[in-house]
Amino acid sequence: MDKALPSLGVGIGYREPILSELFLRRGSVDFLEIVADHYLDAPREKMKELELLSENFILVPHAINLSLGTAEGVDEDYLGKLAALVNWLDPPWWSEHIAFTRAGGVEIGHLSPLPRTRQAGDVFSRNVERVSERIHPPLILENITWLVDIPGAEMSEAQFVASVADQTGCGLLLDVTNMYTNAVNHGFDASAMLEVLPMDRVVQLHFAGGHTQEGVLIDSHGYATPDEVWDLMGSVVARAPVKGILLERDENIPPLDALLPELEQAREIGRRYRRWD
Amino acid sequence: MGLSRLQGVLAQLYVDAELRERWHTDVVGLAKDFGLTAEETEQLAALSAWQVDFFAKSLKNKRLGQARKLLPSTAKVLGRSFAREFFAYAERPIPEGIDKHRLDTLRFVDFLGRRVNEGNDAVPAWVADLARYEAAWLELRKGRSVFEMRMFRYDLRKPLNEVGVTQDPSVPLRRRSMAFWICLPRGRVVHWLFPVQYTFF
């Protein structure tokens, strides 16, 4: 991981409904994360939107379907398109998930957990190596929420994430909401993960609020961030050289003004630990 | 279990309701069909049925959420029936590729049309027309066509005007209508929707 990554501050995941407000509140948002997949094979108008955003904000691409954990290897067609986009944007870093989204010719449609085994770590590392040959900016890896506990695990979630980061040499995008969600759903202490995760590799954080369905906490990115996630964020920022904190909001998107207090709260946490001014 | 084989089985379990049912009732037979060893069969059997079913349901919910966003008027008019119809459709896996949610939604629109043709009362015929109307916008948004034309069995003008202000717009007249879309530079779209007066249609 490149230690010289710039400190970006506080950002928000770009979604079309907030486009015009972003320009009115430009001073409140230090960077934007774009979902890379929205700009692959995109119509000309969508690419113009991207150009406009890139002229006014620092953009960090976030890919969701590279399926870095697939044993059959990454989809070269998808990789080619993603590489063209990310290399063109030339961001300070870009991100993908520690997950698989397709296997055996079947598209799952969402991020699925990997078996927490050394074999899965090796496959993941091999795929990252292939991707790094095509995409030049540094890749950081995000922890996901998981509902299915795959039998045969050789390590805990935190150990697996640490192992993958170590093998690939990538930085981490620590989603503190995902950490909290998994802790609630599977009955462990999220803060205990911080003892195992390589905190010096944490580059960026994600946060959001979810909802409960049939007794399961879902990371729907549709609600205000709960207190427990704010506390966890504070603990992470205190220990990790975080360069950026980003709010993800995908459902029930309110006017941007209603989200700014959450950005300000995250900014204050970064300031408290001197991650930025 | 070989990782590749394990991932292949998991992916199918997550998206294929029939395979899941088989896994619930006959995991040994299923494992045999996949050529799994005894150890691999045990691993497959040790998966939590509740977790797999919940994850499968959450995958469908995600697809439903995308379809709702892409067909807002149809979703509003159908109300709860939209989810019921979508779940009936979503027994088949999501299409592959970058454009999967749009393709998934377009296939769902075809499904609604088939429901109407089969005489299913849950989907009014004019709502299937409304879905096809919204699907035309999805085709245009992809930017691959500069011109779209659709014929409808109903005059959709009134429900389209009303759907913004009420969840229960009046049933339109059964009178054929036609819509054209032409894409202009700078993302502008010229669009006409009008009743068809002439018998040659």
XYZ file of C-alpha atoms in Angstrom:
478
model
C 0.000 0.000 0.000
C 1.211 3.466 -0.877
C 1.784 5.395 2.367
C 1.691 8.689 0.487
C -2.001 8.595 -0.325
C -3.560 12.038 0.039
C -5.924 12.893 2.836
C -9.299 13.544 1.172
C -11.571 14.338 4.108
C -15.284 13.596 4.096
C -17.328 12.525 1.102
C -20.592 11.049 -0.051
C -21.525 8.333 -2.503
C -22.740 10.085 -5.648
C -26.374 9.391 -6.548
C -28.246 11.178 -9.332
C -30.918 12.782 -7.097
C -28.301 14.905 -5.306
C -26.477 16.154 -8.407
C -27.646 19.762 -8.430
C -27.458 20.133 -4.648
C -23.866 18.927 -4.695
C -22.885 21.965 -6.702
C -24.706 24.261 -4.279
C -22.985 22.642 -1.290
C -19.624 21.997 -2.884
C -17.753 23.282 0.163
C -19.342 20.649 2.394
C -18.249 17.632 0.354
C -14.526 16.932 -0.049
C -14.819 13.999 -2.425
C -17.334 11.761 -4.171
C -17.388 8.037 -4.626
C -18.917 6.907 -7.902
C -20.230 3.404 -8.547
C -17.908 2.398 -11.372
C -20.449 0.007 -12.884
C -22.787 2.893 -13.671
C -20.209 4.228 -16.129
C -19.261 1.018 -17.915
C -20.962 0.762 -21.297
C -22.750 3.959 -20.332
C -24.556 6.275 -22.761
C -22.885 9.509 -23.796
C -25.017 11.604 -21.447
C -23.964 9.551 -18.461
C -20.316 9.997 -19.405
C -20.847 13.736 -19.705
C -22.231 13.702 -16.178
C -19.048 11.936 -15.085
C -16.893 14.519 -16.825
C -18.788 17.292 -15.065
C -18.296 15.610 -11.703
C -14.610 14.983 -12.331
C -14.055 18.639 -13.210
C -15.508 19.740 -9.869
C -14.807 16.975 -7.348
C -12.190 14.412 -6.469
C -13.734 11.120 -7.595
C -13.039 7.688 -6.163
C -14.405 4.779 -8.247
C -16.091 1.977 -6.322
C -16.551 -1.269 -8.255
C -19.156 -3.825 -7.259
C -19.022 -6.641 -9.782
C -15.396 -7.520 -10.430
C -15.910 -10.612 -8.260
C -12.347 -10.737 -7.002
C -13.078 -13.900 -5.033
C -14.218 -16.046 -7.962
C -12.021 -19.120 -8.301
C -12.475 -19.122 -12.092
C -10.750 -15.728 -12.265
C -12.046 -12.262 -13.052
C -14.135 -11.508 -16.126
C -11.611 -10.061 -18.579
C -14.265 -8.115 -20.476
C -15.479 -6.417 -17.303
C -11.890 -5.851 -16.181
C -11.007 -4.197 -19.497
C -13.900 -1.745 -19.219
C -13.209 -1.043 -15.554
C -9.519 -0.506 -16.254
C -10.316 1.991 -19.000
C -12.560 3.957 -16.642
C -10.327 3.936 -13.574
C -7.123 4.658 -15.500
C -8.870 7.546 -17.271
C -10.122 9.057 -13.994
C -6.726 8.487 -12.363
C -8.105 8.691 -8.803
C -6.006 8.626 -5.613
C -7.345 5.090 -5.101
C -10.269 2.883 -6.105
C -12.105 0.136 -4.268
C -13.733 -3.286 -4.578
C -15.117 -5.857 -2.150
C -13.782 -8.985 -0.496
C -16.508 -11.098 -2.034
C -17.680 -12.978 -5.089
C -20.682 -12.072 -7.231
C -20.572 -14.787 -9.873
C -19.489 -18.390 -10.183
C -20.073 -21.292 -12.536
C -21.685 -18.990 -15.075
C -24.274 -17.806 -12.540
C -24.697 -14.133 -11.688
C -25.665 -13.852 -8.023
C -26.636 -10.200 -8.248
C -25.044 -9.163 -4.972
C -21.885 -9.434 -2.904
C -21.572 -12.938 -1.445
C -19.182 -13.985 1.298
C -16.143 -16.094 0.545
C -15.324 -19.206 2.507
C -12.844 -17.989 5.098
C -10.081 -20.368 4.033
C -6.466 -20.062 2.930
C -7.472 -21.378 -0.502
C -9.996 -18.551 -0.935
C -7.329 -16.048 0.159
C -4.897 -17.430 -2.428
C -7.495 -17.162 -5.202
C -8.344 -13.634 -4.149
C -4.687 -12.627 -4.111
C -4.140 -14.099 -7.576
C -7.102 -12.181 -8.963
C -5.904 -8.912 -7.392
C -2.512 -9.472 -9.003
C -4.170 -9.832 -12.412
C -6.271 -6.708 -11.846
C -3.229 -4.694 -10.759
C -1.597 -5.426 -14.113
C -4.436 -3.557 -15.825
C -5.472 -0.871 -13.337
C -2.752 1.512 -12.216
C -4.191 3.511 -9.250
C -4.018 1.630 -5.912
C -6.848 -0.729 -5.012
C -8.329 -0.814 -1.521
C -10.556 -3.680 -0.343
C -13.872 -3.449 1.473
C -15.302 -5.809 4.087
C -18.877 -6.885 3.334
C -21.901 -7.911 5.370
C -22.625 -11.621 5.294
C -25.717 -13.607 6.067
C -24.541 -17.088 5.102
C -21.857 -18.643 7.291
C -20.055 -21.045 4.964
C -18.989 -24.232 6.751
C -15.306 -25.074 6.905
C -14.005 -21.637 7.936
C -10.368 -21.703 8.988
C -10.381 -18.206 10.449
C -12.604 -15.430 11.791
C -13.878 -12.613 9.595
C -11.264 -10.180 10.937
C -8.478 -12.739 10.463
C -9.600 -13.382 6.894
C -9.707 -9.668 6.027
C -6.277 -9.207 7.623
C -4.909 -12.188 5.731
C -6.262 -10.939 2.398
C -4.837 -7.453 3.008
C -1.486 -8.978 3.883
C -1.382 -11.304 0.869
C -2.458 -8.673 -1.653
C -0.635 -5.716 -0.125
C -3.795 -3.647 -0.602
C -5.184 -1.017 1.715
C -8.560 -1.422 3.389
C -11.855 0.325 2.940
C -13.355 -0.461 6.315
C -17.129 -0.260 6.255
C -17.898 0.373 9.908
C -21.618 -0.170 9.309
C -20.863 -3.599 7.841
C -18.700 -4.429 10.857
C -21.517 -3.429 13.199
C -24.134 -5.262 11.100
C -22.167 -8.526 11.125
C -21.507 -8.183 14.849
C -25.228 -7.781 15.567
C -26.344 -10.566 13.231
C -23.721 -13.093 14.268
C -23.366 -12.144 17.920
C -19.799 -10.903 18.321
C -18.143 -7.706 19.478
C -17.334 -5.410 16.549
C -14.690 -3.498 18.474
C -12.833 -6.773 19.089
C -12.196 -6.915 15.336
C -9.984 -3.856 15.703
C -7.507 -5.953 17.694
C -7.059 -8.260 14.702
C -7.445 -6.025 11.649
C -4.281 -4.343 10.324
C -5.263 -0.801 11.270
C -2.224 0.721 9.551
C -3.717 -0.418 6.236
C -7.054 1.355 6.670
C -7.361 4.079 4.023
C -11.061 4.866 3.856
C -14.241 4.253 5.835
C -17.838 3.766 4.755
C -20.779 4.462 7.012
C -24.570 4.442 6.732
C -27.668 3.256 8.566
C -29.687 0.128 7.888
C -32.939 -1.419 9.033
C -34.114 -4.598 10.723
C -36.081 -7.254 8.841
C -37.272 -10.470 10.509
C -34.781 -9.833 13.286
C -31.847 -9.410 10.894
C -30.010 -6.108 10.514
C -29.819 -5.211 6.816
C -27.233 -2.736 5.487
C -29.750 -0.977 3.285
C -27.999 2.413 3.376
C -31.410 3.945 3.840
C -31.457 5.449 7.322
C -29.538 7.673 9.715
C -26.307 6.246 11.080
C -26.861 4.646 14.509
C -24.912 5.692 17.603
C -23.089 2.357 17.768
C -21.607 2.978 14.304
C -20.490 6.473 15.265
C -18.752 5.014 18.337
C -17.071 2.362 16.216
C -15.993 4.986 13.696
C -14.357 6.973 16.509
C -12.460 3.882 17.667
C -11.242 3.160 14.120
C -10.184 6.737 13.356
C -8.319 6.885 16.665
C -6.173 3.920 15.586
C -5.970 4.111 11.794
C -4.393 6.645 9.425
C -7.745 7.215 7.713
C -7.603 9.366 4.556
C -11.298 9.594 3.830
C -14.686 8.888 5.401
C -17.687 8.443 3.146
C -21.443 8.315 3.696
C -23.319 5.808 1.539
C -26.994 6.494 1.010
C -28.940 4.379 -1.464
C -32.523 4.275 -0.176
C -34.856 7.008 1.124
C -32.459 9.608 -0.206
C -33.388 12.937 1.401
C -32.261 16.378 0.199
C -28.498 16.730 0.609
C -28.965 19.338 3.339
C -30.481 16.656 5.557
C -27.337 14.527 5.171
C -24.807 17.277 5.789
C -24.968 16.976 9.611
C -23.784 13.363 9.261
C -20.906 14.488 7.051
C -20.032 17.177 9.587
C -20.073 14.648 12.426
C -17.673 12.414 10.490
C -15.482 15.415 9.681
C -15.316 16.274 13.369
C -14.204 12.734 14.246
C -11.389 13.043 11.688
C -10.396 16.417 13.118
C -10.402 15.077 16.670
C -7.702 12.591 15.706
C -5.889 15.035 13.383
C -6.592 13.106 10.204
C -7.318 16.441 8.504
C -7.811 20.115 9.372
C -14.608 -28.950 -1.419
C -12.832 -27.418 -4.413
C -13.425 -23.677 -4.207
C -14.611 -23.389 -7.772
C -17.167 -26.161 -7.300
C -18.285 -24.831 -3.919
C -18.836 -21.343 -5.337
C -20.735 -22.763 -8.301
C -23.095 -24.727 -6.038
C -23.558 -21.756 -3.676
C -24.305 -19.376 -6.554
C -26.993 -21.718 -7.862
C -28.454 -22.276 -4.400
C -28.766 -18.523 -3.897
C -30.614 -17.850 -7.144
C -32.458 -21.038 -8.064
C -35.603 -21.750 -5.990
C -36.073 -25.263 -7.411
C -32.504 -26.232 -6.584
C -32.947 -24.843 -3.061
C -36.059 -26.950 -2.601
C -34.130 -30.010 -3.705
C -31.319 -29.107 -1.288
C -33.851 -28.879 1.545
C -35.357 -32.281 0.831
C -32.587 -34.348 -0.776
C -29.135 -32.924 -0.162
C -27.450 -36.282 -0.806
C -29.120 -36.712 -4.193
C -28.299 -33.139 -5.130
C -24.670 -33.580 -4.118
C -24.497 -36.741 -6.233
C -25.797 -34.816 -9.246
C -23.046 -32.255 -8.735
C -20.459 -34.997 -8.353
C -19.517 -33.998 -4.800
C -17.507 -36.204 -2.468
C -18.859 -37.405 0.900
C -16.930 -34.625 2.668
C -18.272 -32.032 0.261
C -21.799 -33.360 0.734
C -21.409 -32.896 4.488
C -20.277 -29.321 3.941
C -23.276 -28.624 1.720
C -25.592 -30.185 4.320
C -24.043 -28.080 7.090
C -25.136 -24.800 5.505
C -27.881 -23.120 7.505
C -31.158 -23.466 5.611
C -32.486 -20.352 7.287
C -29.431 -18.291 6.287
C -29.473 -19.494 2.679
C -33.209 -18.859 2.326
C -32.917 -15.412 3.890
C -30.017 -14.486 1.613
C -31.925 -15.761 -1.436
C -34.877 -13.629 -0.392
C -32.663 -10.577 0.125
C -31.280 -11.032 -3.404
C -34.815 -10.935 -4.771
C -35.615 -7.895 -2.646
C -32.612 -6.125 -4.113
C -33.807 -6.892 -7.632
C -37.287 -5.721 -6.664
C -35.880 -2.424 -5.381
C -34.117 -1.809 -8.683
C -37.241 -2.672 -10.685
C -39.290 -0.262 -8.550
C -36.812 2.520 -9.304
C -36.856 1.795 -13.031
C -40.650 1.391 -13.340
C -41.897 4.007 -10.846
C -45.373 4.516 -12.312
C -46.069 0.816 -12.758
C -44.897 0.162 -9.210
C -47.118 2.914 -7.861
C -50.226 1.711 -9.679
C -49.736 -1.973 -8.871
C -48.952 -1.260 -5.215
C -48.377 -4.509 -3.320
C -49.141 -6.549 -6.428
C -45.921 -5.207 -7.944
C -43.810 -7.103 -5.397
C -45.987 -10.211 -5.689
C -45.673 -10.253 -9.466
C -41.968 -9.491 -9.318
C -41.304 -12.366 -6.920
C -43.240 -14.702 -9.231
C -41.028 -13.516 -12.087
C -37.790 -13.540 -10.057
C -37.767 -17.321 -9.672
C -35.505 -17.110 -12.704
C -31.975 -15.798 -12.092
C -30.938 -12.226 -12.755
C -29.399 -11.661 -16.210
C -25.621 -11.504 -16.394
C -23.485 -8.448 -16.992
C -23.045 -4.779 -16.208
C -26.536 -3.895 -17.387
C -28.248 -6.659 -15.418
C -30.793 -4.608 -13.474
C -32.109 -2.831 -16.548
C -32.301 -6.127 -18.448
C -33.961 -7.749 -15.446
C -36.590 -5.018 -15.403
C -37.203 -5.282 -19.144
C -37.724 -9.031 -18.774
C -40.138 -8.364 -15.925
C -42.129 -6.087 -18.228
C -42.347 -8.956 -20.741
C -43.476 -11.201 -17.889
C -46.284 -8.760 -16.999
C -47.389 -8.793 -20.632
C -47.495 -12.585 -20.619
C -49.547 -12.551 -17.401
C -52.130 -10.383 -19.120
C -52.170 -12.572 -22.217
C -52.697 -15.611 -19.990
C -55.773 -13.889 -18.549
C -54.281 -13.311 -15.089
C -56.518 -10.838 -13.224
C -53.756 -9.602 -10.904
C -52.320 -7.420 -13.656
C -54.812 -5.150 -15.445
C -54.121 -5.072 -19.176
C -53.651 -1.315 -19.171
C -50.950 -1.592 -16.452
C -48.993 -3.958 -18.697
C -49.225 -1.198 -21.318
C -47.995 1.314 -18.757
C -45.027 -0.948 -17.971
C -44.189 -1.205 -21.684
C -44.354 2.580 -21.896
C -41.830 2.915 -19.048
C -39.694 0.184 -20.611
C -39.361 2.303 -23.758
C -37.747 5.048 -21.655
C -35.315 2.463 -20.293
C -34.351 1.467 -23.818
C -33.686 5.112 -24.645
C -31.720 5.807 -21.491
C -29.220 3.159 -22.451
C -28.394 5.367 -25.396
C -28.257 2.589 -27.973
C -31.283 3.783 -29.930
C -32.259 7.236 -31.107
C -35.806 6.309 -31.998
C -38.453 4.233 -30.261
C -42.058 3.553 -31.176
C -44.688 1.648 -29.195
C -48.346 0.787 -29.788
C -50.653 0.410 -26.793
C -54.113 -1.074 -26.392
C -55.141 1.734 -24.046
C -54.947 5.506 -24.126
C -52.278 6.034 -21.484
C -52.366 9.832 -21.384
C -54.817 10.161 -18.513
C -53.233 7.626 -16.112
C -49.777 9.032 -16.831
C -50.992 12.480 -15.859
C -52.756 11.208 -12.772
C -50.104 8.832 -11.472
C -48.052 11.733 -10.137
C -50.848 12.844 -7.840
C -52.740 9.671 -6.975
C -51.863 6.035 -6.397
C -55.118 4.981 -7.951
C -55.445 6.638 -11.360
C -58.575 6.049 -13.373
C -58.639 3.128 -15.775
C -57.961 4.557 -19.210
C -60.191 4.190 -22.221
C -59.629 1.054 -24.238
C -58.532 2.981 -27.273
C -55.308 2.323 -29.096
C -52.531 4.822 -28.616
C -49.099 5.243 -30.006
C -45.897 6.771 -28.652
C -42.750 8.004 -30.386
C -39.468 8.979 -28.819
C -36.677 10.724 -30.715
C -33.317 11.439 -29.069
C -31.791 14.822 -29.840
C -28.300 16.142 -29.045
C -27.463 17.052 -25.422
C -29.638 14.319 -24.020
C -32.929 15.891 -24.994
C -35.806 13.621 -25.948
C -38.798 14.591 -28.045
C -41.785 12.460 -27.170
C -45.357 12.121 -28.403
C -48.166 9.984 -27.038
C -51.470 10.169 -28.840
C -54.611 8.099 -29.486
C -54.765 6.301 -32.789
C -57.825 7.278 -34.762
C -57.311 5.286 -37.895
C -58.419 1.749 -38.529
C -55.301 0.771 -40.479
C -53.520 0.467 -37.132
